[in-house]
Amino acid sequence: QVQLVESGGGLVQAGGSLRLSCAASGRTFSSYAMGWFRQAPGKEREFVAAITWNGGNTYYADSVKGRFFISRDNAKNTVYLQMNSLKPEDTAVYYCAARPGVLVATSAKHFGSWGRGTQVTVSS
């Protein structure tokens, strides 16, 4: 499995931007599809975005489409989530996840490796 460490969370005003990073250990990062999920207090973990192993295809939840952008740099073993036009309802702990293989998924149950999460708080 791959080990994942998220960073870049913080407190931002509504309308602002943040970029999350997820650094992966191991030499096989490029063989994993990657995803971002989030969990707000009292709510279930929900899909945010995913990207295929080579960055060729990306997928987004409707709630973030057009505002959030996922990307990856396989040379740096890192996946990013650029978050723009943030809203208070984006407040959550954001988790990075990895799924081995070429098929991307949008369900948390299909991802086998998870980071510990990074807190994003958007004030109104």
mmCIF file with all atom_site columns, C-alpha atoms in Angstrom:
data_model
loop_
_atom_site.group_PDB
_atom_site.id
_atom_site.type_symbol
_atom_site.label_atom_id
_atom_site.label_alt_id
_atom_site.label_comp_id
_atom_site.label_asym_id
_atom_site.label_entity_id
_atom_site.label_seq_id
_atom_site.pdbx_PDB_ins_code
_atom_site.Cartn_x
_atom_site.Cartn_y
_atom_site.Cartn_z
_atom_site.occupancy
_atom_site.B_iso_or_equiv
_atom_site.pdbx_formal_charge
_atom_site.auth_seq_id
_atom_site.auth_comp_id
_atom_site.auth_asym_id
_atom_site.auth_atom_id
_atom_site.pdbx_PDB_model_num
ATOM 1   C CA . GLN A 1 1   ? 0.000   0.000  0.000   1.00 0.00 ? 1   GLN A CA 1
ATOM 2   C CA . VAL A 1 2   ? 0.945   3.610  -0.370  1.00 0.00 ? 2   VAL A CA 1
ATOM 3   C CA . GLN A 1 3   ? 1.202   6.008  2.585   1.00 0.00 ? 3   GLN A CA 1
ATOM 4   C CA . LEU A 1 4   ? -0.479  9.380  2.151   1.00 0.00 ? 4   LEU A CA 1
ATOM 5   C CA . VAL A 1 5   ? 0.013   12.694 3.963   1.00 0.00 ? 5   VAL A CA 1
ATOM 6   C CA . GLU A 1 6   ? -2.222  15.690 3.299   1.00 0.00 ? 6   GLU A CA 1
ATOM 7   C CA . SER A 1 7   ? -1.288  19.328 3.829   1.00 0.00 ? 7   SER A CA 1
ATOM 8   C CA . GLY A 1 8   ? -2.494  22.792 2.921   1.00 0.00 ? 8   GLY A CA 1
ATOM 9   C CA . GLY A 1 9   ? -5.667  23.033 4.946   1.00 0.00 ? 9   GLY A CA 1
ATOM 10  C CA . GLY A 1 10  ? -6.542  26.055 7.025   1.00 0.00 ? 10  GLY A CA 1
ATOM 11  C CA . LEU A 1 11  ? -8.990  28.864 7.697   1.00 0.00 ? 11  LEU A CA 1
ATOM 12  C CA . VAL A 1 12  ? -10.131 30.986 4.770   1.00 0.00 ? 12  VAL A CA 1
ATOM 13  C CA . GLN A 1 13  ? -12.902 33.467 4.140   1.00 0.00 ? 13  GLN A CA 1
ATOM 14  C CA . ALA A 1 14  ? -15.762 32.657 1.803   1.00 0.00 ? 14  ALA A CA 1
ATOM 15  C CA . GLY A 1 15  ? -14.736 33.325 -1.762  1.00 0.00 ? 15  GLY A CA 1
ATOM 16  C CA . GLY A 1 16  ? -11.115 32.542 -1.061  1.00 0.00 ? 16  GLY A CA 1
ATOM 17  C CA . SER A 1 17  ? -8.874  29.761 -2.313  1.00 0.00 ? 17  SER A CA 1
ATOM 18  C CA . LEU A 1 18  ? -6.742  26.981 -0.895  1.00 0.00 ? 18  LEU A CA 1
ATOM 19  C CA . ARG A 1 19  ? -4.570  24.325 -2.469  1.00 0.00 ? 19  ARG A CA 1
ATOM 20  C CA . LEU A 1 20  ? -4.354  20.968 -0.766  1.00 0.00 ? 20  LEU A CA 1
ATOM 21  C CA . SER A 1 21  ? -1.455  18.629 -1.381  1.00 0.00 ? 21  SER A CA 1
ATOM 22  C CA . CYS A 1 22  ? -1.173  14.914 -0.779  1.00 0.00 ? 22  CYS A CA 1
ATOM 23  C CA . ALA A 1 23  ? 2.296   13.412 -0.730  1.00 0.00 ? 23  ALA A CA 1
ATOM 24  C CA . ALA A 1 24  ? 2.560   9.681  -1.336  1.00 0.00 ? 24  ALA A CA 1
ATOM 25  C CA . SER A 1 25  ? 5.337   7.335  -0.354  1.00 0.00 ? 25  SER A CA 1
ATOM 26  C CA . GLY A 1 26  ? 6.586   4.510  -2.512  1.00 0.00 ? 26  GLY A CA 1
ATOM 27  C CA . ARG A 1 27  ? 7.760   4.135  -6.084  1.00 0.00 ? 27  ARG A CA 1
ATOM 28  C CA . THR A 1 28  ? 4.459   2.997  -7.569  1.00 0.00 ? 28  THR A CA 1
ATOM 29  C CA . PHE A 1 29  ? 2.446   6.197  -7.155  1.00 0.00 ? 29  PHE A CA 1
ATOM 30  C CA . SER A 1 30  ? 1.860   6.412  -10.896 1.00 0.00 ? 30  SER A CA 1
ATOM 31  C CA . SER A 1 31  ? 0.002   3.100  -10.790 1.00 0.00 ? 31  SER A CA 1
ATOM 32  C CA . TYR A 1 32  ? -2.707  4.496  -8.511  1.00 0.00 ? 32  TYR A CA 1
ATOM 33  C CA . ALA A 1 33  ? -5.870  6.404  -9.241  1.00 0.00 ? 33  ALA A CA 1
ATOM 34  C CA . MET A 1 34  ? -6.238  9.135  -6.638  1.00 0.00 ? 34  MET A CA 1
ATOM 35  C CA . GLY A 1 35  ? -9.191  10.768 -4.983  1.00 0.00 ? 35  GLY A CA 1
ATOM 36  C CA . TRP A 1 36  ? -10.178 13.475 -2.552  1.00 0.00 ? 36  TRP A CA 1
ATOM 37  C CA . PHE A 1 37  ? -13.023 13.016 -0.106  1.00 0.00 ? 37  PHE A CA 1
ATOM 38  C CA . ARG A 1 38  ? -14.340 15.196 2.699   1.00 0.00 ? 38  ARG A CA 1
ATOM 39  C CA . GLN A 1 39  ? -16.269 14.741 5.899   1.00 0.00 ? 39  GLN A CA 1
ATOM 40  C CA . ALA A 1 40  ? -18.105 17.477 7.750   1.00 0.00 ? 40  ALA A CA 1
ATOM 41  C CA . PRO A 1 41  ? -19.148 17.088 11.395  1.00 0.00 ? 41  PRO A CA 1
ATOM 42  C CA . GLY A 1 42  ? -22.162 14.829 11.720  1.00 0.00 ? 42  GLY A CA 1
ATOM 43  C CA . LYS A 1 43  ? -22.093 13.882 8.051   1.00 0.00 ? 43  LYS A CA 1
ATOM 44  C CA . GLU A 1 44  ? -20.865 10.928 6.064   1.00 0.00 ? 44  GLU A CA 1
ATOM 45  C CA . ARG A 1 45  ? -17.648 11.041 4.090   1.00 0.00 ? 45  ARG A CA 1
ATOM 46  C CA . GLU A 1 46  ? -18.381 12.240 0.568   1.00 0.00 ? 46  GLU A CA 1
ATOM 47  C CA . PHE A 1 47  ? -16.601 12.156 -2.746  1.00 0.00 ? 47  PHE A CA 1
ATOM 48  C CA . VAL A 1 48  ? -15.027 15.387 -3.956  1.00 0.00 ? 48  VAL A CA 1
ATOM 49  C CA . ALA A 1 49  ? -12.761 14.621 -6.915  1.00 0.00 ? 49  ALA A CA 1
ATOM 50  C CA . ALA A 1 50  ? -10.736 11.852 -8.531  1.00 0.00 ? 50  ALA A CA 1
ATOM 51  C CA . ILE A 1 51  ? -8.041  11.522 -11.160 1.00 0.00 ? 51  ILE A CA 1
ATOM 52  C CA . THR A 1 52  ? -6.738  8.638  -13.207 1.00 0.00 ? 52  THR A CA 1
ATOM 53  C CA . TRP A 1 53  ? -3.194  7.289  -12.871 1.00 0.00 ? 53  TRP A CA 1
ATOM 54  C CA . ASN A 1 54  ? -1.849  9.484  -15.675 1.00 0.00 ? 54  ASN A CA 1
ATOM 55  C CA . GLY A 1 55  ? -3.990  12.544 -15.041 1.00 0.00 ? 55  GLY A CA 1
ATOM 56  C CA . GLY A 1 56  ? -5.830  12.005 -18.280 1.00 0.00 ? 56  GLY A CA 1
ATOM 57  C CA . ASN A 1 57  ? -9.299  11.999 -16.765 1.00 0.00 ? 57  ASN A CA 1
ATOM 58  C CA . THR A 1 58  ? -10.782 13.834 -13.813 1.00 0.00 ? 58  THR A CA 1
ATOM 59  C CA . TYR A 1 59  ? -14.104 13.514 -12.030 1.00 0.00 ? 59  TYR A CA 1
ATOM 60  C CA . TYR A 1 60  ? -15.892 15.884 -9.669  1.00 0.00 ? 60  TYR A CA 1
ATOM 61  C CA . ALA A 1 61  ? -18.858 15.987 -7.355  1.00 0.00 ? 61  ALA A CA 1
ATOM 62  C CA . ASP A 1 62  ? -21.556 18.309 -8.651  1.00 0.00 ? 62  ASP A CA 1
ATOM 63  C CA . SER A 1 63  ? -21.169 20.478 -5.563  1.00 0.00 ? 63  SER A CA 1
ATOM 64  C CA . VAL A 1 64  ? -17.580 21.415 -6.462  1.00 0.00 ? 64  VAL A CA 1
ATOM 65  C CA . LYS A 1 65  ? -17.605 21.248 -10.257 1.00 0.00 ? 65  LYS A CA 1
ATOM 66  C CA . GLY A 1 66  ? -16.153 24.399 -11.765 1.00 0.00 ? 66  GLY A CA 1
ATOM 67  C CA . ARG A 1 67  ? -14.647 25.507 -8.428  1.00 0.00 ? 67  ARG A CA 1
ATOM 68  C CA . PHE A 1 68  ? -12.278 22.665 -7.489  1.00 0.00 ? 68  PHE A CA 1
ATOM 69  C CA . PHE A 1 69  ? -9.572  21.163 -9.687  1.00 0.00 ? 69  PHE A CA 1
ATOM 70  C CA . ILE A 1 70  ? -7.618  17.978 -9.081  1.00 0.00 ? 70  ILE A CA 1
ATOM 71  C CA . SER A 1 71  ? -4.201  17.392 -10.583 1.00 0.00 ? 71  SER A CA 1
ATOM 72  C CA . ARG A 1 72  ? -1.163  15.212 -9.996  1.00 0.00 ? 72  ARG A CA 1
ATOM 73  C CA . ASP A 1 73  ? 2.576   15.231 -10.508 1.00 0.00 ? 73  ASP A CA 1
ATOM 74  C CA . ASN A 1 74  ? 3.815   11.668 -10.713 1.00 0.00 ? 74  ASN A CA 1
ATOM 75  C CA . ALA A 1 75  ? 7.432   12.816 -10.649 1.00 0.00 ? 75  ALA A CA 1
ATOM 76  C CA . LYS A 1 76  ? 6.778   14.314 -7.212  1.00 0.00 ? 76  LYS A CA 1
ATOM 77  C CA . ASN A 1 77  ? 4.429   11.576 -5.984  1.00 0.00 ? 77  ASN A CA 1
ATOM 78  C CA . THR A 1 78  ? 1.884   14.265 -5.202  1.00 0.00 ? 78  THR A CA 1
ATOM 79  C CA . VAL A 1 79  ? -1.761  14.950 -5.945  1.00 0.00 ? 79  VAL A CA 1
ATOM 80  C CA . TYR A 1 80  ? -3.307  18.375 -5.536  1.00 0.00 ? 80  TYR A CA 1
ATOM 81  C CA . LEU A 1 81  ? -6.740  19.842 -4.989  1.00 0.00 ? 81  LEU A CA 1
ATOM 82  C CA . GLN A 1 82  ? -7.074  23.482 -5.977  1.00 0.00 ? 82  GLN A CA 1
ATOM 83  C CA . MET A 1 83  ? -10.151 24.918 -4.287  1.00 0.00 ? 83  MET A CA 1
ATOM 84  C CA . ASN A 1 84  ? -11.531 28.249 -5.484  1.00 0.00 ? 84  ASN A CA 1
ATOM 85  C CA . SER A 1 85  ? -14.610 30.286 -4.602  1.00 0.00 ? 85  SER A CA 1
ATOM 86  C CA . LEU A 1 86  ? -14.833 28.483 -1.295  1.00 0.00 ? 86  LEU A CA 1
ATOM 87  C CA . LYS A 1 87  ? -18.135 28.416 0.547   1.00 0.00 ? 87  LYS A CA 1
ATOM 88  C CA . PRO A 1 88  ? -18.901 27.807 4.232   1.00 0.00 ? 88  PRO A CA 1
ATOM 89  C CA . GLU A 1 89  ? -20.465 24.486 3.233   1.00 0.00 ? 89  GLU A CA 1
ATOM 90  C CA . ASP A 1 90  ? -17.048 23.349 1.997   1.00 0.00 ? 90  ASP A CA 1
ATOM 91  C CA . THR A 1 91  ? -15.899 23.235 5.626   1.00 0.00 ? 91  THR A CA 1
ATOM 92  C CA . ALA A 1 92  ? -14.770 19.687 6.385   1.00 0.00 ? 92  ALA A CA 1
ATOM 93  C CA . VAL A 1 93  ? -11.811 17.439 6.940   1.00 0.00 ? 93  VAL A CA 1
ATOM 94  C CA . TYR A 1 94  ? -10.390 16.610 3.528   1.00 0.00 ? 94  TYR A CA 1
ATOM 95  C CA . TYR A 1 95  ? -8.885  13.183 2.903   1.00 0.00 ? 95  TYR A CA 1
ATOM 96  C CA . CYS A 1 96  ? -6.650  11.936 0.155   1.00 0.00 ? 96  CYS A CA 1
ATOM 97  C CA . ALA A 1 97  ? -7.154  8.349  -1.020  1.00 0.00 ? 97  ALA A CA 1
ATOM 98  C CA . ALA A 1 98  ? -5.452  5.939  -3.396  1.00 0.00 ? 98  ALA A CA 1
ATOM 99  C CA . ARG A 1 99  ? -6.847  3.116  -5.493  1.00 0.00 ? 99  ARG A CA 1
ATOM 100 C CA . PRO A 1 100 ? -4.466  0.754  -7.307  1.00 0.00 ? 100 PRO A CA 1
ATOM 101 C CA . GLY A 1 101 ? -4.962  0.313  -11.021 1.00 0.00 ? 101 GLY A CA 1
ATOM 102 C CA . VAL A 1 102 ? -6.224  2.236  -14.006 1.00 0.00 ? 102 VAL A CA 1
ATOM 103 C CA . LEU A 1 103 ? -9.882  2.435  -13.016 1.00 0.00 ? 103 LEU A CA 1
ATOM 104 C CA . VAL A 1 104 ? -10.958 5.504  -11.072 1.00 0.00 ? 104 VAL A CA 1
ATOM 105 C CA . ALA A 1 105 ? -13.791 5.354  -8.563  1.00 0.00 ? 105 ALA A CA 1
ATOM 106 C CA . THR A 1 106 ? -16.039 7.815  -6.784  1.00 0.00 ? 106 THR A CA 1
ATOM 107 C CA . SER A 1 107 ? -17.014 5.609  -3.861  1.00 0.00 ? 107 SER A CA 1
ATOM 108 C CA . ALA A 1 108 ? -14.875 5.545  -0.742  1.00 0.00 ? 108 ALA A CA 1
ATOM 109 C CA . LYS A 1 109 ? -15.196 1.765  -0.474  1.00 0.00 ? 109 LYS A CA 1
ATOM 110 C CA . HIS A 1 110 ? -13.064 1.344  -3.598  1.00 0.00 ? 110 HIS A CA 1
ATOM 111 C CA . PHE A 1 111 ? -10.068 3.201  -2.155  1.00 0.00 ? 111 PHE A CA 1
ATOM 112 C CA . GLY A 1 112 ? -7.721  1.154  0.004   1.00 0.00 ? 112 GLY A CA 1
ATOM 113 C CA . SER A 1 113 ? -5.219  3.738  1.258   1.00 0.00 ? 113 SER A CA 1
ATOM 114 C CA . TRP A 1 114 ? -6.120  6.899  3.130   1.00 0.00 ? 114 TRP A CA 1
ATOM 115 C CA . GLY A 1 115 ? -4.357  9.859  4.660   1.00 0.00 ? 115 GLY A CA 1
ATOM 116 C CA . ARG A 1 116 ? -5.227  11.281 8.059   1.00 0.00 ? 116 ARG A CA 1
ATOM 117 C CA . GLY A 1 117 ? -6.915  14.334 6.638   1.00 0.00 ? 117 GLY A CA 1
ATOM 118 C CA . THR A 1 118 ? -6.467  18.090 6.745   1.00 0.00 ? 118 THR A CA 1
ATOM 119 C CA . GLN A 1 119 ? -9.009  20.542 8.135   1.00 0.00 ? 119 GLN A CA 1
ATOM 120 C CA . VAL A 1 120 ? -10.506 23.179 5.856   1.00 0.00 ? 120 VAL A CA 1
ATOM 121 C CA . THR A 1 121 ? -12.640 25.848 7.495   1.00 0.00 ? 121 THR A CA 1
ATOM 122 C CA . VAL A 1 122 ? -14.433 28.487 5.435   1.00 0.00 ? 122 VAL A CA 1
ATOM 123 C CA . SER A 1 123 ? -15.814 31.450 7.352   1.00 0.00 ? 123 SER A CA 1
ATOM 124 C CA . SER A 1 124 ? -18.773 33.459 6.130   1.00 0.00 ? 124 SER A CA 1
#
